[in-house]
PDB file of C-alpha atoms in Angstrom:
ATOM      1  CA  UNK A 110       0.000   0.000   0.000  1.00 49.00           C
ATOM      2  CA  UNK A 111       1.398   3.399  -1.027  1.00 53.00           C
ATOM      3  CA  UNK A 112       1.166   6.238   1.362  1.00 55.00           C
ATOM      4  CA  UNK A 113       0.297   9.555  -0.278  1.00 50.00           C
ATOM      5  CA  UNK A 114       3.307  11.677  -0.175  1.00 59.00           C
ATOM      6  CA  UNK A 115       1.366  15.639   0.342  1.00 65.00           C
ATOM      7  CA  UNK A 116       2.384  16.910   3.340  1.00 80.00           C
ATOM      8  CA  UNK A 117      -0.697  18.745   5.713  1.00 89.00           C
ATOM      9  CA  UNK A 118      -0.574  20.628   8.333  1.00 91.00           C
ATOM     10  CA  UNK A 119      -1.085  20.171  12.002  1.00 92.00           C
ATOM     11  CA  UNK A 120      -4.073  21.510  12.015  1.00 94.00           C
ATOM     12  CA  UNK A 121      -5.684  19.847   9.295  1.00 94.00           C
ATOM     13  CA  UNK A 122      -3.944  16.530  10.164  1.00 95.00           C
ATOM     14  CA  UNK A 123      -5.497  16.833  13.594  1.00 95.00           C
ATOM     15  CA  UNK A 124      -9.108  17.121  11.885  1.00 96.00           C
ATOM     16  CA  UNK A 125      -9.095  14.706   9.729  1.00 96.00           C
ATOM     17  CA  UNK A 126      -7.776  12.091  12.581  1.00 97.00           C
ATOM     18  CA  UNK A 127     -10.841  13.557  14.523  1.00 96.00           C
ATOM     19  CA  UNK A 128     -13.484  12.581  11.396  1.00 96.00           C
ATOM     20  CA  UNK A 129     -11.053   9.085  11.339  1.00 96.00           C
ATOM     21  CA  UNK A 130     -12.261   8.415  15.076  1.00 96.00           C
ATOM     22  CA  UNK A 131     -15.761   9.460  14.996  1.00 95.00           C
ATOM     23  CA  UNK A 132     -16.175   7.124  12.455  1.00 94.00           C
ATOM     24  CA  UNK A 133     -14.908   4.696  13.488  1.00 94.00           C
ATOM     25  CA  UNK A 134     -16.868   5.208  16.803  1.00 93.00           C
ATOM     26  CA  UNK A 135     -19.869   5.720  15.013  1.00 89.00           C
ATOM     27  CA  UNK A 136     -19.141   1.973  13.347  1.00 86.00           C
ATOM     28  CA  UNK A 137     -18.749   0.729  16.869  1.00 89.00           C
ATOM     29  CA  UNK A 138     -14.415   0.172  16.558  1.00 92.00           C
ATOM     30  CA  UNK A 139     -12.235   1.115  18.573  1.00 95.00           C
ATOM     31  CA  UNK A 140      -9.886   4.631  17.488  1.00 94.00           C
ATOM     32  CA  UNK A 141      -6.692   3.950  16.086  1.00 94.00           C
ATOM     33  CA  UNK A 142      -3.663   4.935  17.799  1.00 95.00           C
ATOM     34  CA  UNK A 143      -2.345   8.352  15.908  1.00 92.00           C
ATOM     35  CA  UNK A 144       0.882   6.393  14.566  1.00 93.00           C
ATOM     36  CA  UNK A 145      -1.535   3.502  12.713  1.00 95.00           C
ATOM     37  CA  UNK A 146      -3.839   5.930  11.417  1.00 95.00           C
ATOM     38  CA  UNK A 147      -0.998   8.140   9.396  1.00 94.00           C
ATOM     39  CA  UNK A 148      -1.561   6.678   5.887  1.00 94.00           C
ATOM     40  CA  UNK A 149      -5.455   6.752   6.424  1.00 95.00           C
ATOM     41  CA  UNK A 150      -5.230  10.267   7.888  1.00 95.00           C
ATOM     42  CA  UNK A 151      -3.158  11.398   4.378  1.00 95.00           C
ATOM     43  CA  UNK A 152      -5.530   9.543   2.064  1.00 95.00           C
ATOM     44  CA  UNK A 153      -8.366  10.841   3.594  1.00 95.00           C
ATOM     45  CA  UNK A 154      -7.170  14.398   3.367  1.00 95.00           C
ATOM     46  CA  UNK A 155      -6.228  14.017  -0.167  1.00 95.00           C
ATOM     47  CA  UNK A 156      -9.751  12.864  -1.038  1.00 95.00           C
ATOM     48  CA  UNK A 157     -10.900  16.032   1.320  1.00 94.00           C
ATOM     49  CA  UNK A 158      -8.376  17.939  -1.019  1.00 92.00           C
ATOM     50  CA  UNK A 159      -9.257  17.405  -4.069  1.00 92.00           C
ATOM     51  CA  UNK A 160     -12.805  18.305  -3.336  1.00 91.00           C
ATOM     52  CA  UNK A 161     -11.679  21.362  -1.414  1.00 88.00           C
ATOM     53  CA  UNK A 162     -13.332  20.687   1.524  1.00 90.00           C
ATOM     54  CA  UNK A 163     -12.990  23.662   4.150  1.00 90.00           C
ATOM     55  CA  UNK A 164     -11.555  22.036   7.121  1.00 92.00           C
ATOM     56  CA  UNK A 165     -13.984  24.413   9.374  1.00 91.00           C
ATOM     57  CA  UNK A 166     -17.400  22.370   7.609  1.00 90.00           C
ATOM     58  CA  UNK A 167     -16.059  18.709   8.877  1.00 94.00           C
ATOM     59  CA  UNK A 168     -17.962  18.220  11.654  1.00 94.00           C
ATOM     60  CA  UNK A 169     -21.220  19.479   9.664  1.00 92.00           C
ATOM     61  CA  UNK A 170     -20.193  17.673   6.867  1.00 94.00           C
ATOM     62  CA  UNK A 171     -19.979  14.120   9.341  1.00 95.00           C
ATOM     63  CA  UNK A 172     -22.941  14.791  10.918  1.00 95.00           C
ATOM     64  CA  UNK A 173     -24.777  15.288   7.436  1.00 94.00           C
ATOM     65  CA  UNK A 174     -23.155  11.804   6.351  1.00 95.00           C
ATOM     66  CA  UNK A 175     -24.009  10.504   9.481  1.00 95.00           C
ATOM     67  CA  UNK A 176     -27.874  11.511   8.659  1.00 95.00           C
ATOM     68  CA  UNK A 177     -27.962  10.077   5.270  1.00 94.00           C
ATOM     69  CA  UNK A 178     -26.796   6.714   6.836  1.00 95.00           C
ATOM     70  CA  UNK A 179     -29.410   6.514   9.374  1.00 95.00           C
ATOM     71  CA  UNK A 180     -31.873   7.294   6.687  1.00 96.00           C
ATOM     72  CA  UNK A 181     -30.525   4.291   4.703  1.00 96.00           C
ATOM     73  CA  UNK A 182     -30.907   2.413   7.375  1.00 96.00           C
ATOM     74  CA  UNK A 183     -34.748   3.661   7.644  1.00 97.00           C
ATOM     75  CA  UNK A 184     -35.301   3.128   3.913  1.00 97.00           C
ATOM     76  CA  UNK A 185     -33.841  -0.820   4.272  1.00 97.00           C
ATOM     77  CA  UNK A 186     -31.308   0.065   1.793  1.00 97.00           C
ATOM     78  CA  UNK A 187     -27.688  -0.689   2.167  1.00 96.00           C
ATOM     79  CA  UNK A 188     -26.155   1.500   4.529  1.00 93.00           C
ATOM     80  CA  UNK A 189     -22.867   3.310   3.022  1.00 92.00           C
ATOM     81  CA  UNK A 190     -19.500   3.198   4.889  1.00 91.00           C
ATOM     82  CA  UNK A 191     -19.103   6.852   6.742  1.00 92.00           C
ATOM     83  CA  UNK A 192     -15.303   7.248   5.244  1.00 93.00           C
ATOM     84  CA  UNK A 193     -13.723   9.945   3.110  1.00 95.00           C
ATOM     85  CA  UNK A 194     -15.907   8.849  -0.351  1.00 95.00           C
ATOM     86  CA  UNK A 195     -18.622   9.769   1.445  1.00 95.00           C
ATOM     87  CA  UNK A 196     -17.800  12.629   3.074  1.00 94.00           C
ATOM     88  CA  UNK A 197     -16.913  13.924  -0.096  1.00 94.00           C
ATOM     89  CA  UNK A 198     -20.300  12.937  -1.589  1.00 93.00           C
ATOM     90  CA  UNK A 199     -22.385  14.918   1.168  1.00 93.00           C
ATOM     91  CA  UNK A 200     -20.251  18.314   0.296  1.00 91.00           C
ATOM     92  CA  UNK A 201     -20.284  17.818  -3.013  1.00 90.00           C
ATOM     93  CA  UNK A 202     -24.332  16.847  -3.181  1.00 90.00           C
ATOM     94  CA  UNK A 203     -25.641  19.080   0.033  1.00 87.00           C
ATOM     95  CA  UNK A 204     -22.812  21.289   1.390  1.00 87.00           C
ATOM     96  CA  UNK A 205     -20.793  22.753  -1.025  1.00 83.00           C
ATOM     97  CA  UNK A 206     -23.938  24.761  -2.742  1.00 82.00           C
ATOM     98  CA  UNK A 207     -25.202  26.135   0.514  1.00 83.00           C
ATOM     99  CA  UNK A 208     -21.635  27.069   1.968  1.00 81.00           C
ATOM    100  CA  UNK A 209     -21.068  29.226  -1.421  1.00 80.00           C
ATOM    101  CA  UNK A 210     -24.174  30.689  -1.437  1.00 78.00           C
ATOM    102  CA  UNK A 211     -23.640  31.821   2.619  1.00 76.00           C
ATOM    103  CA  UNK A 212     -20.377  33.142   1.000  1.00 72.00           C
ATOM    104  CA  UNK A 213     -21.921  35.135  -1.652  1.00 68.00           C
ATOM    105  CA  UNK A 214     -24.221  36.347   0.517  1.00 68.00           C
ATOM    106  CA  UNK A 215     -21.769  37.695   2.804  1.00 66.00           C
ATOM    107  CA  UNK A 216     -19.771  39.079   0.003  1.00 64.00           C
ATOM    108  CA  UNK A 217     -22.825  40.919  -1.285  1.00 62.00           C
ATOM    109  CA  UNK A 218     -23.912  42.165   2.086  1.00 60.00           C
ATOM    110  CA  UNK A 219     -20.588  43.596   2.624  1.00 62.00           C
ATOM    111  CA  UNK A 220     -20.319  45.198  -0.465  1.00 62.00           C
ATOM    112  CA  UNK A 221     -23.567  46.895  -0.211  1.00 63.00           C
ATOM    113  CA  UNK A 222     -23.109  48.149   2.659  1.00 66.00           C
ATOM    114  CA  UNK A 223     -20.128  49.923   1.214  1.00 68.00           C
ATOM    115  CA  UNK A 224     -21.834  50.699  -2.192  1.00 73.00           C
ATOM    116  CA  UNK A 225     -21.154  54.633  -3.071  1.00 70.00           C
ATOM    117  CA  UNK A 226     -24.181  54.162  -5.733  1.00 69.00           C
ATOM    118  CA  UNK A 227     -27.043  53.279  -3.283  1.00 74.00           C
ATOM    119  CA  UNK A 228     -25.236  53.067   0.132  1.00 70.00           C
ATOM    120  CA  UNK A 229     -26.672  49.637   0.933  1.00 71.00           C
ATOM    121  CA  UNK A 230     -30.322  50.623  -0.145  1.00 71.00           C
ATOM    122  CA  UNK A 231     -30.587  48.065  -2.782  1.00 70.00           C
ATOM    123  CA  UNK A 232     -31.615  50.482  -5.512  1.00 72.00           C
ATOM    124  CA  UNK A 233     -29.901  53.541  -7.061  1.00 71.00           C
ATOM    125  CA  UNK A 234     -31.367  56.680  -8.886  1.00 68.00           C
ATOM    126  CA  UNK A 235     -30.316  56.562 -12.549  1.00 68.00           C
ATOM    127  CA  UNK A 236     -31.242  59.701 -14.888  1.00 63.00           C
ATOM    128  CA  UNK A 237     -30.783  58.232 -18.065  1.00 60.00           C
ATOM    129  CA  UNK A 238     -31.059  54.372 -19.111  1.00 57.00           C
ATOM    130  CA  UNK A 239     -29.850  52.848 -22.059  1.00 61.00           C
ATOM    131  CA  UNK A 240     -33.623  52.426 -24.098  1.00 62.00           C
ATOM    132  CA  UNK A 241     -35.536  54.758 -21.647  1.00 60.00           C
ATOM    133  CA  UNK A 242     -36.897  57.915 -21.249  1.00 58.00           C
ATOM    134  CA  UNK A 243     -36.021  59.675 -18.335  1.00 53.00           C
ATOM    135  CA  UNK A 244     -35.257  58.828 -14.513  1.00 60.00           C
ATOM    136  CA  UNK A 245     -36.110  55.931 -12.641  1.00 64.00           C
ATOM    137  CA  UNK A 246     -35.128  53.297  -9.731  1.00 69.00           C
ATOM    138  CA  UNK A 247     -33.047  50.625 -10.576  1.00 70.00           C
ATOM    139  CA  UNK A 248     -31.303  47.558  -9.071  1.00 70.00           C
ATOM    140  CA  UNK A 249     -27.578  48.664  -7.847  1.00 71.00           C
ATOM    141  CA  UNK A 250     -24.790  46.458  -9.392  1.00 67.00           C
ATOM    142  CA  UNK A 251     -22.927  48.198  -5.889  1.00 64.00           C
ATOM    143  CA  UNK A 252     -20.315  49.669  -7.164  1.00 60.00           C
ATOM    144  CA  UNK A 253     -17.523  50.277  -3.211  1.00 50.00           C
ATOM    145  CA  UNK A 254     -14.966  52.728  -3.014  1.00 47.00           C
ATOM    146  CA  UNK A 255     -12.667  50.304  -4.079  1.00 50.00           C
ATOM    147  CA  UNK A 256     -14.079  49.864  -7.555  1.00 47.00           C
ATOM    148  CA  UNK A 257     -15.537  46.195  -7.192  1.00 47.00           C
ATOM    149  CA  UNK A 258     -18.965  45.544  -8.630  1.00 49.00           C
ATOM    150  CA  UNK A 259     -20.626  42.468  -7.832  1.00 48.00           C
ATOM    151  CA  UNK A 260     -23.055  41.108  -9.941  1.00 45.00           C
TER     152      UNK A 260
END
């Protein structure tokens, strides 16, 4: 068995080791002593990787695959192994969406807040409109002092 070779921090290595023994409590094993579960803890971070998992949404992200097991379970279907292929399957089919979206929304809040057009009203006052006669309301593309518009 090859070991992946990335190197990971101590902070991330200490994460993923935490999913490792939650799930393997949740299977009813015993934890593996931090030496033994090196390789696992590297291949389960690279699978974390490469669907850019934020370390901060693991424990969400386990309790989410822990739900979709006991709902197997429910259902009489098979019930999946909680490991890293799943993990990465919950943030990739119910996470990953709603954590970028919270993101945007931030990023949008913040900007509007800041916006110089309609100073976090929404809505800006624009005299003349490409196709339009006169004034009107319309939706603020919020334009900050530092130039960004978010769309």
């Amino acid at each position: 068995m090859s070991i992946p070779e990335r190197r990971i921090s101590a902070r991330e290595r200490a994460a993923v080791y935490a999913l490792i023994t939650k799930s393997r409590l949740a299977n009813g094993w015993n934890p593996m002593p931090a030496e033994e579960a090196e390789p696992m803890v590297l291949t389960w971070a690279e699978i974390l990787n490469d669907h850019s998992v934020p370390i901060e949404y693991y424990n969400e992200l386990f309790r989410l695959a822990e739900r979709r097991r006991v709902a197997a379970a429910a259902a009489g279907q098979p019930v999946p192994t909680l490991d890293a292929v799943l993990l990465a399957a919950v943030w990739e089919s119910e996470l990953r969406d709603r954590v970028r979206t919270k993101r945007l929304e931030a990023t949008t809040a913040s900007t509007a807040r800041n916006c110089d057009m309609c100073f976090g009203s929404g809505v800006r006052y624009r005299e003349d409109y490409p196709g339009q006669k006169g004034a009107g309301y319309v939706a603020c593309d919020h334009i900050d002092r530092t130039g960004f518009v978010n769309r």
